[in-house]
mmCIF file of C-alpha atoms and ligand atoms in Angstrom:
data_model
loop_
_atom_site.group_PDB
_atom_site.id
_atom_site.type_symbol
_atom_site.label_atom_id
_atom_site.label_comp_id
_atom_site.label_asym_id
_atom_site.label_seq_id
_atom_site.Cartn_x
_atom_site.Cartn_y
_atom_site.Cartn_z
ATOM 1 C CA MET K 246 -12.533 0.163 18.724
ATOM 2 C CA ALA K 247 -15.593 0.982 16.456
ATOM 3 C CA GLY K 248 -17.875 3.757 17.782
ATOM 4 C CA GLU K 249 -15.443 6.001 19.522
ATOM 5 C CA VAL K 250 -14.610 9.506 18.191
ATOM 6 C CA ARG K 251 -10.986 9.314 16.693
ATOM 7 C CA LYS K 252 -8.778 11.908 14.935
ATOM 8 C CA ILE K 253 -6.996 10.701 11.880
ATOM 9 C CA THR K 254 -4.104 12.762 10.040
ATOM 10 C CA LEU K 255 -4.739 13.814 6.632
ATOM 11 C CA ILE K 256 -1.958 14.428 4.252
ATOM 12 C CA PRO K 257 -3.416 15.944 1.118
ATOM 13 C CA GLY K 258 -0.064 15.974 -0.652
ATOM 14 C CA ASP K 259 0.760 17.949 -3.759
ATOM 15 C CA GLY K 260 -0.175 17.426 -7.465
ATOM 16 C CA ILE K 261 -3.349 15.509 -7.654
ATOM 17 C CA GLY K 262 -2.891 14.696 -3.885
ATOM 18 C CA PRO K 263 -5.246 17.531 -2.688
ATOM 19 C CA GLU K 264 -8.117 16.377 -5.111
ATOM 20 C CA VAL K 265 -7.973 12.423 -4.544
ATOM 21 C CA ALA K 266 -7.571 13.099 -0.813
ATOM 22 C CA GLY K 267 -10.434 15.503 -0.640
ATOM 23 C CA ALA K 268 -12.673 12.853 -2.544
ATOM 24 C CA ALA K 269 -11.512 10.069 0.000
ATOM 25 C CA ARG K 270 -12.361 12.339 3.114
ATOM 26 C CA GLN K 271 -15.841 13.242 1.401
ATOM 27 C CA VAL K 272 -16.557 9.145 1.275
ATOM 28 C CA ILE K 273 -15.476 8.677 4.779
ATOM 29 C CA ASP K 274 -17.207 11.609 6.144
ATOM 30 C CA ALA K 275 -20.628 10.530 4.282
ATOM 31 C CA LEU K 276 -20.341 7.343 6.602
ATOM 32 C CA LYS K 277 -20.559 9.701 9.763
ATOM 33 C CA LEU K 278 -18.396 7.680 11.848
ATOM 34 C CA GLY K 279 -17.610 11.000 13.862
ATOM 35 C CA PHE K 280 -13.781 10.985 12.548
ATOM 36 C CA GLU K 281 -12.085 14.176 13.045
ATOM 37 C CA TRP K 282 -9.370 15.359 10.630
ATOM 38 C CA GLU K 283 -6.044 16.580 11.674
ATOM 39 C CA GLU K 284 -4.704 18.298 8.212
ATOM 40 C CA ALA K 285 -0.807 18.073 7.885
ATOM 41 C CA ILE K 286 1.537 19.239 5.381
ATOM 42 C CA ALA K 287 4.284 17.225 3.487
ATOM 43 C CA GLY K 288 6.202 18.070 0.319
ATOM 44 C CA ALA K 289 6.912 21.043 -1.664
ATOM 45 C CA GLY K 290 4.471 23.065 0.194
ATOM 46 C CA ALA K 291 6.093 21.982 3.571
ATOM 47 C CA VAL K 292 9.573 23.207 2.187
ATOM 48 C CA GLU K 293 8.123 26.782 1.414
ATOM 49 C CA LYS K 294 6.764 26.897 5.213
ATOM 50 C CA TYR K 295 8.934 24.954 7.206
ATOM 51 C CA GLY K 296 12.050 24.182 5.187
ATOM 52 C CA THR K 297 11.823 20.714 5.045
ATOM 53 C CA PRO K 298 9.596 18.329 3.017
ATOM 54 C CA LEU K 299 8.468 16.224 6.246
ATOM 55 C CA PRO K 300 7.918 18.736 9.386
ATOM 56 C CA GLU K 301 8.114 17.485 12.731
ATOM 57 C CA GLU K 302 4.818 18.449 13.219
ATOM 58 C CA THR K 303 3.441 16.153 10.849
ATOM 59 C CA LEU K 304 5.380 13.215 12.243
ATOM 60 C CA GLU K 305 4.057 13.946 15.303
ATOM 61 C CA SER K 306 0.620 14.216 14.458
ATOM 62 C CA ILE K 307 0.753 10.542 12.842
ATOM 63 C CA LYS K 308 2.330 9.097 16.070
ATOM 64 C CA ARG K 309 -0.488 10.760 18.184
ATOM 65 C CA ASN K 310 -3.304 9.694 15.839
ATOM 66 C CA LYS K 311 -1.376 6.460 15.011
ATOM 67 C CA VAL K 312 -3.492 6.571 11.624
ATOM 68 C CA ALA K 313 -2.929 8.590 8.708
ATOM 69 C CA LEU K 314 -4.727 9.222 5.114
ATOM 70 C CA LYS K 315 -1.872 10.299 2.800
ATOM 71 C CA GLY K 316 -2.020 11.688 -0.822
ATOM 72 C CA PRO K 317 0.824 11.249 -3.167
ATOM 73 C CA VAL K 318 3.792 13.533 -2.908
ATOM 74 C CA THR K 319 5.959 14.658 -5.650
ATOM 75 C CA THR K 320 9.639 13.627 -4.931
ATOM 76 C CA PRO K 321 12.075 15.840 -7.283
ATOM 77 C CA VAL K 322 14.522 13.586 -9.072
ATOM 78 C CA GLY K 323 18.603 13.949 -8.656
ATOM 79 C CA THR K 324 18.507 17.393 -6.476
ATOM 80 C CA GLY K 325 15.928 18.682 -3.897
ATOM 81 C CA PHE K 326 14.548 17.000 -0.798
ATOM 82 C CA ARG K 327 14.723 13.374 -0.014
ATOM 83 C CA SER K 328 11.556 11.219 -0.369
ATOM 84 C CA VAL K 329 8.704 12.093 2.087
ATOM 85 C CA ASN K 330 6.916 8.337 1.581
ATOM 86 C CA VAL K 331 10.977 6.803 2.914
ATOM 87 C CA GLY K 332 10.990 9.521 5.610
ATOM 88 C CA ILE K 333 7.604 8.618 6.881
ATOM 89 C CA ARG K 334 8.255 4.944 6.621
ATOM 90 C CA LYS K 335 11.746 5.062 8.401
ATOM 91 C CA ALA K 336 10.437 7.500 11.231
ATOM 92 C CA LEU K 337 7.713 5.433 12.225
ATOM 93 C CA ASP K 338 8.994 2.123 11.210
ATOM 94 C CA LEU K 339 6.189 1.123 8.783
ATOM 95 C CA TYR K 340 8.156 -2.102 8.250
ATOM 96 C CA ALA K 341 4.862 -3.852 6.239
ATOM 97 C CA ASN K 342 3.587 -2.750 2.762
ATOM 98 C CA VAL K 343 0.335 -4.006 2.041
ATOM 99 C CA ARG K 344 -1.160 -3.919 -1.442
ATOM 100 C CA PRO K 345 -4.388 -5.985 -2.220
ATOM 101 C CA ALA K 346 -4.829 -6.930 -5.937
ATOM 102 C CA LYS K 347 -8.680 -7.571 -6.634
ATOM 103 C CA THR K 348 -10.491 -7.765 -9.989
ATOM 104 C CA MET K 349 -13.355 -5.119 -10.140
ATOM 105 C CA ALA K 350 -16.288 -5.354 -12.425
ATOM 106 C CA GLY K 351 -15.852 -2.402 -14.838
ATOM 107 C CA ILE K 352 -12.322 -2.452 -14.862
ATOM 108 C CA ASN K 353 -10.112 -3.467 -18.019
ATOM 109 C CA SER K 354 -8.443 -6.992 -17.014
ATOM 110 C CA ARG K 355 -8.206 -10.241 -19.080
ATOM 111 C CA TYR K 356 -8.610 -12.218 -15.646
ATOM 112 C CA THR K 357 -11.507 -12.753 -13.290
ATOM 113 C CA GLY K 358 -11.615 -13.694 -9.789
ATOM 114 C CA VAL K 359 -8.318 -12.283 -8.650
ATOM 115 C CA ASP K 360 -8.052 -11.726 -4.976
ATOM 116 C CA LEU K 361 -4.501 -11.379 -3.492
ATOM 117 C CA VAL K 362 -2.915 -9.642 -0.826
ATOM 118 C CA ILE K 363 0.754 -8.681 -0.865
ATOM 119 C CA PHE K 364 2.930 -8.420 1.877
ATOM 120 C CA ARG K 365 6.156 -6.585 0.856
ATOM 121 C CA GLU K 366 9.043 -6.115 3.782
ATOM 122 C CA ASN K 367 9.521 -2.401 3.817
ATOM 123 C CA THR K 368 12.711 -1.381 5.559
ATOM 124 C CA GLU K 369 15.762 -3.624 4.391
ATOM 125 C CA CYS K 370 16.874 -5.668 1.670
ATOM 126 C CA LEU K 371 18.599 -3.523 -1.507
ATOM 127 C CA TYR K 372 16.584 -0.670 -0.524
ATOM 128 C CA ALA K 373 18.599 -0.375 2.783
ATOM 129 C CA GLY K 374 20.450 2.012 0.643
ATOM 130 C CA ILE K 375 23.978 0.747 1.776
ATOM 131 C CA GLU K 376 25.804 1.457 -1.355
ATOM 132 C CA HIS K 377 29.442 2.744 -2.379
ATOM 133 C CA MET K 378 31.841 3.272 -5.082
ATOM 134 C CA ILE K 379 34.672 0.937 -5.682
ATOM 135 C CA GLY K 380 36.994 3.161 -7.477
ATOM 136 C CA GLU K 381 35.362 4.949 -10.313
ATOM 137 C CA ASP K 382 33.879 2.042 -12.491
ATOM 138 C CA ALA K 383 32.324 -0.309 -10.214
ATOM 139 C CA ALA K 384 29.618 0.144 -7.437
ATOM 140 C CA GLU K 385 28.305 -2.027 -4.661
ATOM 141 C CA SER K 386 25.145 -2.227 -3.203
ATOM 142 C CA ILE K 387 24.650 -4.558 0.048
ATOM 143 C CA ARG K 388 21.490 -6.501 0.512
ATOM 144 C CA LEU K 389 20.706 -6.616 4.085
ATOM 145 C CA ILE K 390 18.296 -9.227 5.133
ATOM 146 C CA THR K 391 17.570 -9.757 8.933
ATOM 147 C CA ARG K 392 15.402 -12.479 10.843
ATOM 148 C CA LYS K 393 13.843 -9.874 13.002
ATOM 149 C CA ALA K 394 12.612 -8.023 9.835
ATOM 150 C CA SER K 395 11.684 -11.409 7.928
ATOM 151 C CA ARG K 396 9.958 -12.466 10.892
ATOM 152 C CA ARG K 397 7.731 -9.526 11.688
ATOM 153 C CA ILE K 398 6.600 -9.254 7.852
ATOM 154 C CA ALA K 399 5.793 -13.076 7.956
ATOM 155 C CA GLN K 400 3.975 -12.526 11.088
ATOM 156 C CA ARG K 401 1.989 -9.865 9.804
ATOM 157 C CA ALA K 402 1.324 -11.852 6.599
ATOM 158 C CA PHE K 403 0.078 -15.054 8.415
ATOM 159 C CA GLU K 404 -1.806 -12.886 11.182
ATOM 160 C CA PHE K 405 -3.898 -11.303 8.297
ATOM 161 C CA ALA K 406 -4.538 -14.846 6.454
ATOM 162 C CA ARG K 407 -5.913 -15.968 9.764
ATOM 163 C CA GLN K 408 -8.044 -13.040 10.493
ATOM 164 C CA THR K 409 -9.544 -12.879 7.189
ATOM 165 C CA GLY K 410 -10.079 -16.627 6.650
ATOM 166 C CA ARG K 411 -7.236 -17.047 3.866
ATOM 167 C CA ARG K 412 -6.070 -20.394 3.213
ATOM 168 C CA ARG K 413 -2.758 -19.922 1.912
ATOM 169 C CA VAL K 414 0.510 -17.851 2.300
ATOM 170 C CA THR K 415 3.391 -18.101 -0.442
ATOM 171 C CA ALA K 416 6.821 -16.802 0.049
ATOM 172 C CA GLY K 417 8.352 -15.416 -3.119
ATOM 173 C CA HIS K 418 12.429 -15.540 -3.115
ATOM 174 C CA LYS K 419 15.620 -16.326 -4.918
ATOM 175 C CA ALA K 420 17.064 -18.703 -2.261
ATOM 176 C CA ASN K 421 18.572 -21.132 -4.904
ATOM 177 C CA ILE K 422 21.127 -18.263 -5.867
ATOM 178 C CA LEU K 423 20.967 -15.822 -2.917
ATOM 179 C CA LYS K 424 21.599 -18.625 -0.459
ATOM 180 C CA LEU K 425 22.375 -16.831 2.511
ATOM 181 C CA THR K 426 20.100 -13.534 2.363
ATOM 182 C CA ASP K 427 16.976 -15.374 0.962
ATOM 183 C CA GLY K 428 17.798 -18.441 2.873
ATOM 184 C CA LEU K 429 17.757 -16.235 6.100
ATOM 185 C CA PHE K 430 14.285 -14.683 4.935
ATOM 186 C CA LEU K 431 12.776 -18.131 4.050
ATOM 187 C CA GLU K 432 14.024 -19.962 7.546
ATOM 188 C CA ALA K 433 12.358 -16.796 9.294
ATOM 189 C CA VAL K 434 9.034 -17.482 7.489
ATOM 190 C CA ARG K 435 9.111 -20.873 8.245
ATOM 191 C CA GLU K 436 9.228 -20.532 11.868
ATOM 192 C CA VAL K 437 6.470 -18.187 11.787
ATOM 193 C CA ALA K 438 4.316 -20.507 9.418
ATOM 194 C CA ALA K 439 4.865 -23.293 11.809
ATOM 195 C CA ASN K 440 2.485 -21.448 14.238
ATOM 196 C CA TYR K 441 -0.308 -21.531 11.521
ATOM 197 C CA PRO K 442 -0.743 -24.993 10.939
ATOM 198 C CA GLU K 443 -4.430 -23.936 9.322
ATOM 199 C CA ILE K 444 -2.704 -22.173 6.740
ATOM 200 C CA ALA K 445 -0.895 -23.896 3.769
ATOM 201 C CA TYR K 446 2.346 -22.299 3.542
ATOM 202 C CA ASP K 447 4.455 -22.778 0.233
ATOM 203 C CA GLU K 448 7.560 -21.218 -1.681
ATOM 204 C CA VAL K 449 7.993 -20.231 -5.044
ATOM 205 C CA ILE K 450 11.175 -18.752 -6.798
ATOM 206 C CA VAL K 451 10.644 -15.095 -7.669
ATOM 207 C CA ASP K 452 10.976 -15.379 -11.449
ATOM 208 C CA ALA K 453 8.556 -18.641 -11.574
ATOM 209 C CA LEU K 454 6.235 -16.676 -9.437
ATOM 210 C CA SER K 455 6.117 -13.748 -11.955
ATOM 211 C CA LEU K 456 5.054 -16.137 -14.708
ATOM 212 C CA ARG K 457 2.543 -18.016 -12.527
ATOM 213 C CA LEU K 458 0.890 -14.927 -11.584
ATOM 214 C CA VAL K 459 0.833 -13.794 -15.115
ATOM 215 C CA VAL K 460 -0.681 -17.373 -16.320
ATOM 216 C CA ASP K 461 -3.021 -17.731 -13.589
ATOM 217 C CA PRO K 462 -3.190 -15.222 -10.583
ATOM 218 C CA THR K 463 -6.032 -16.742 -9.396
ATOM 219 C CA GLU K 464 -3.828 -19.555 -7.903
ATOM 220 C CA PHE K 465 -2.635 -17.452 -5.251
ATOM 221 C CA ASP K 466 -3.913 -15.867 -2.167
ATOM 222 C CA VAL K 467 -1.500 -13.992 0.223
ATOM 223 C CA LEU K 468 2.168 -13.382 -0.902
ATOM 224 C CA VAL K 469 4.981 -12.420 1.336
ATOM 225 C CA LEU K 470 8.416 -10.978 -0.197
ATOM 226 C CA PRO K 471 11.408 -9.089 0.663
ATOM 227 C CA ASN K 472 11.506 -5.540 -0.385
ATOM 228 C CA LEU K 473 12.943 -5.347 -3.713
ATOM 229 C CA PHE K 474 10.936 -8.444 -5.111
ATOM 230 C CA GLY K 475 7.730 -7.270 -3.125
ATOM 231 C CA ASP K 476 8.317 -3.863 -4.988
ATOM 232 C CA ILE K 477 8.166 -5.500 -8.270
ATOM 233 C CA ILE K 478 5.565 -8.081 -7.764
ATOM 234 C CA SER K 479 2.972 -5.606 -6.246
ATOM 235 C CA ASP K 480 3.173 -3.327 -9.354
ATOM 236 C CA LEU K 481 2.840 -6.527 -11.677
ATOM 237 C CA CYS K 482 -0.051 -7.433 -9.572
ATOM 238 C CA ALA K 483 -1.633 -4.058 -9.858
ATOM 239 C CA GLY K 484 -1.086 -4.395 -13.579
ATOM 240 C CA LEU K 485 -3.094 -7.770 -13.369
ATOM 241 C CA VAL K 486 -6.136 -6.210 -11.742
ATOM 242 C CA GLY K 487 -6.369 -2.622 -13.881
ATOM 243 C CA GLY K 488 -3.284 -0.515 -13.012
ATOM 244 C CA LEU K 489 -2.342 2.142 -10.686
ATOM 245 C CA GLY K 490 -5.303 4.526 -10.620
ATOM 246 C CA VAL K 491 -7.203 1.925 -8.697
ATOM 247 C CA ALA K 492 -4.519 0.119 -6.607
ATOM 248 C CA PRO K 493 -4.892 0.831 -2.613
ATOM 249 C CA GLY K 494 -2.042 0.537 -0.279
ATOM 250 C CA ALA K 495 -1.220 0.442 3.500
ATOM 251 C CA ASN K 496 2.359 1.089 5.206
ATOM 252 C CA LEU K 497 1.967 -0.707 8.675
ATOM 253 C CA GLY K 498 4.045 -0.633 11.691
ATOM 254 C CA ASP K 499 3.231 -1.753 15.477
ATOM 255 C CA ASP K 500 2.563 1.631 16.509
ATOM 256 C CA ALA K 501 1.003 3.486 13.187
ATOM 257 C CA ALA K 502 -0.402 2.893 9.893
ATOM 258 C CA VAL K 503 -0.279 5.228 7.060
ATOM 259 C CA PHE K 504 -3.007 4.495 4.125
ATOM 260 C CA GLU K 505 -2.025 5.684 0.674
ATOM 261 C CA ALA K 506 -2.670 5.040 -2.836
ATOM 262 C CA VAL K 507 0.393 3.331 -4.913
ATOM 263 C CA HIS K 508 0.014 6.077 -7.917
ATOM 264 C CA GLY K 509 2.082 9.445 -7.577
ATOM 265 C CA SER K 510 1.213 12.976 -7.833
ATOM 266 C CA ALA K 511 0.457 12.770 -11.729
ATOM 267 C CA PRO K 512 1.375 16.767 -12.115
ATOM 268 C CA GLN K 513 0.217 16.611 -15.853
ATOM 269 C CA ILE K 514 -3.396 16.128 -14.763
ATOM 270 C CA ALA K 515 -3.139 18.104 -11.411
ATOM 271 C CA GLY K 516 -5.793 20.841 -10.830
ATOM 272 C CA GLN K 517 -8.105 19.485 -13.712
ATOM 273 C CA ASN K 518 -10.239 17.697 -11.481
ATOM 274 C CA ILE K 519 -10.004 14.694 -13.724
ATOM 275 C CA ALA K 520 -7.989 12.531 -11.432
ATOM 276 C CA ASN K 521 -9.382 9.122 -10.503
ATOM 277 C CA PRO K 522 -9.866 8.910 -6.755
ATOM 278 C CA THR K 523 -10.463 5.149 -6.527
ATOM 279 C CA ALA K 524 -7.267 4.006 -5.259
ATOM 280 C CA LEU K 525 -7.212 6.528 -2.161
ATOM 281 C CA ILE K 526 -10.833 5.909 -1.565
ATOM 282 C CA LEU K 527 -10.017 2.136 -1.429
ATOM 283 C CA SER K 528 -6.949 3.063 0.513
ATOM 284 C CA ALA K 529 -9.262 4.769 2.984
ATOM 285 C CA ALA K 530 -11.536 1.513 2.997
ATOM 286 C CA LEU K 531 -8.197 -0.272 4.120
ATOM 287 C CA MET K 532 -7.884 2.129 6.950
ATOM 288 C CA LEU K 533 -11.809 1.772 7.883
ATOM 289 C CA GLU K 534 -10.725 -2.058 8.172
ATOM 290 C CA HIS K 535 -7.583 -1.684 10.150
ATOM 291 C CA LEU K 536 -9.937 0.479 12.717
ATOM 292 C CA GLY K 537 -12.465 -2.262 13.024
ATOM 293 C CA TYR K 538 -15.055 -0.760 10.845
ATOM 294 C CA THR K 539 -15.254 -3.869 8.597
ATOM 295 C CA ALA K 540 -19.022 -3.261 7.303
ATOM 296 C CA GLU K 541 -18.210 0.400 6.464
ATOM 297 C CA ALA K 542 -15.008 -1.114 4.770
ATOM 298 C CA ALA K 543 -17.281 -3.325 2.689
ATOM 299 C CA ARG K 544 -19.912 -0.541 2.091
ATOM 300 C CA VAL K 545 -17.433 1.590 0.551
ATOM 301 C CA HIS K 546 -15.812 -1.210 -1.584
ATOM 302 C CA GLN K 547 -19.267 -1.882 -3.034
ATOM 303 C CA ALA K 548 -19.981 1.594 -3.640
ATOM 304 C CA VAL K 549 -16.610 2.102 -5.597
ATOM 305 C CA THR K 550 -17.505 -1.157 -7.565
ATOM 306 C CA ALA K 551 -21.257 -0.371 -8.413
ATOM 307 C CA VAL K 552 -20.010 3.107 -9.794
ATOM 308 C CA ILE K 553 -17.331 1.652 -11.743
ATOM 309 C CA SER K 554 -19.248 -1.229 -13.254
ATOM 310 C CA GLU K 555 -22.257 1.052 -14.242
ATOM 311 C CA GLY K 556 -19.561 3.365 -16.238
ATOM 312 C CA LYS K 557 -21.397 6.561 -16.226
ATOM 313 C CA TRP K 558 -19.423 8.531 -13.696
ATOM 314 C CA VAL K 559 -16.058 7.167 -14.338
ATOM 315 C CA THR K 560 -13.127 9.435 -15.052
ATOM 316 C CA PRO K 561 -11.128 9.566 -18.551
ATOM 317 C CA ASP K 562 -8.437 7.281 -17.368
ATOM 318 C CA LEU K 563 -10.976 4.546 -17.051
ATOM 319 C CA GLY K 564 -12.391 5.474 -20.585
ATOM 320 C CA GLY K 565 -15.219 7.906 -19.068
ATOM 321 C CA THR K 566 -15.665 11.602 -19.250
ATOM 322 C CA ALA K 567 -16.659 12.464 -15.529
ATOM 323 C CA THR K 568 -14.696 14.607 -13.214
ATOM 324 C CA THR K 569 -13.413 13.722 -9.881
ATOM 325 C CA THR K 570 -16.017 15.505 -8.242
ATOM 326 C CA ASP K 571 -18.962 13.534 -10.199
ATOM 327 C CA PHE K 572 -17.427 10.200 -9.533
ATOM 328 C CA THR K 573 -17.048 11.161 -5.739
ATOM 329 C CA LYS K 574 -20.744 12.234 -5.552
ATOM 330 C CA ALA K 575 -21.855 8.924 -7.161
ATOM 331 C CA VAL K 576 -19.767 6.988 -4.730
ATOM 332 C CA VAL K 577 -21.438 8.893 -1.865
ATOM 333 C CA GLN K 578 -24.941 8.322 -3.484
ATOM 334 C CA ASN K 579 -24.079 4.524 -3.547
ATOM 335 C CA LEU K 580 -22.867 4.152 0.012
HETATM 336 P P1 NAI R 651 2.235 8.720 -11.268
HETATM 337 O O1 NAI R 651 1.628 7.760 -10.730
HETATM 338 O O2 NAI R 651 2.006 10.192 -10.419
HETATM 339 O O3 NAI R 651 1.844 8.823 -12.845
HETATM 340 C C1 NAI R 651 1.856 7.863 -13.880
HETATM 341 C C2 NAI R 651 0.841 8.145 -14.866
HETATM 342 O O4 NAI R 651 -0.575 7.560 -14.259
HETATM 343 C C3 NAI R 651 0.449 9.392 -15.406
HETATM 344 O O5 NAI R 651 0.173 9.269 -16.771
HETATM 345 C C4 NAI R 651 -0.630 9.835 -14.468
HETATM 346 O O6 NAI R 651 -1.226 10.899 -14.866
HETATM 347 C C5 NAI R 651 -1.636 8.733 -14.226
HETATM 348 N N1 NAI R 651 -2.131 8.812 -12.957
HETATM 349 C C6 NAI R 651 -1.743 8.472 -11.782
HETATM 350 N N2 NAI R 651 -2.553 8.341 -11.067
HETATM 351 C C7 NAI R 651 -3.644 8.829 -11.363
HETATM 352 C C8 NAI R 651 -4.924 8.977 -11.060
HETATM 353 N N3 NAI R 651 -5.530 9.005 -9.731
HETATM 354 N N4 NAI R 651 -6.001 9.135 -12.086
HETATM 355 C C9 NAI R 651 -5.888 9.138 -13.467
HETATM 356 N N5 NAI R 651 -4.623 9.069 -13.762
HETATM 357 C C10 NAI R 651 -3.554 8.929 -13.021
HETATM 358 O O7 NAI R 651 3.873 8.541 -11.531
HETATM 359 P P2 NAI R 651 5.289 9.488 -11.805
HETATM 360 O O8 NAI R 651 4.567 10.207 -13.035
HETATM 361 O O9 NAI R 651 6.117 8.510 -12.004
HETATM 362 O O10 NAI R 651 5.407 10.286 -10.457
HETATM 363 C C11 NAI R 651 4.840 11.414 -10.592
HETATM 364 C C12 NAI R 651 5.312 12.019 -9.165
HETATM 365 O O11 NAI R 651 4.903 11.239 -7.928
HETATM 366 C C13 NAI R 651 6.903 11.741 -8.894
HETATM 367 O O12 NAI R 651 7.508 13.133 -8.092
HETATM 368 C C14 NAI R 651 6.992 10.459 -7.897
HETATM 369 O O13 NAI R 651 8.076 10.506 -6.886
HETATM 370 C C15 NAI R 651 5.830 10.961 -7.027
HETATM 371 N N6 NAI R 651 5.318 9.459 -6.519
HETATM 372 C C16 NAI R 651 4.788 9.503 -5.270
HETATM 373 C C17 NAI R 651 4.318 8.560 -4.639
HETATM 374 C C18 NAI R 651 3.678 8.685 -3.356
HETATM 375 O O14 NAI R 651 3.598 9.736 -2.659
HETATM 376 N N7 NAI R 651 3.438 7.543 -2.823
HETATM 377 C C19 NAI R 651 4.249 7.166 -5.233
HETATM 378 C C20 NAI R 651 4.576 7.336 -6.560
HETATM 379 C C21 NAI R 651 5.098 8.312 -7.206
#
């Protein structure tokens, strides 16, 4: 696909979203790949203009272009509109949440050499939202696990391992207790694993997995987990390598992909030009990889690493005094 002119949907989001999205766009533009950005709106701004946080136009744009780069969007707690992120994920069936966790020079972490990629199932498990009250004093939530969803997340994880030369996939689970649901999850992952004999496969109970990740995260390579465990383990892994400000992510389906940072809209620091755009710039690098621009993705990664390890132009969250603009400029210069 490399070499084609292509359109990418850009959702700036709100809070620090427009600042970090602008930074990521600037870095990608500096590569001169001839991308065209199609800006689309979501969140509070969209409610004012369209009466909904996730206008049909925005979804149509992603469907048409198949790829989007998205800044964070504020989700009001309690009342107000439903989560834009969940809305996008559901509408486009983005069933795989992929989160790399890699140590980077210059970022405070007590580990070195961590290079993990987490594949979290993104559509079911306890997050299917099948809940109800039983009378007034009890509530029940149904944990839905299907063979189809478990197989396709496993397929993504193993295919990624094969294509990137990784050696091992580990499934995290609680099948010792959740015998039917996680039992089915493991059965599906094993079926997929059988098609990848060159990749080692093992299974670790999720509580032991948490412990082993904290003791020595370099022990692991690719992790595949059902939704809830995947959510928790991926934040844990972000913490192992330096926190939210530097954690990129991707939401992949069969027909579309949305790349976004793990962090939120950080309203307290919005508009001050001090947000760290690293996570979204690295998410844009994941997008480049997805589009087949592997060398360019590596250049972005190296430029970000160079600026962070030099330490001169880093933002306050990383202990520096530079602005978002300064950091971005330095990354562009290092490309
Ligand atoms: P948050 O990630 O926005 O902020 C947590 C802490 O990290 C804050 O102290 C913030 O200032 C800091 N922080 C986050 N990103 C940063 C960056 N790039 N540079 C420097 N500091 C950064 O999480 P919070 O406060 O729980 O959520 C705020 C809003 O964002 C909520 O409405 C939430 O629903 C939404 N959110 C949206 C997401 C998305 O659109 N993908 C993901 C997570 C939260």
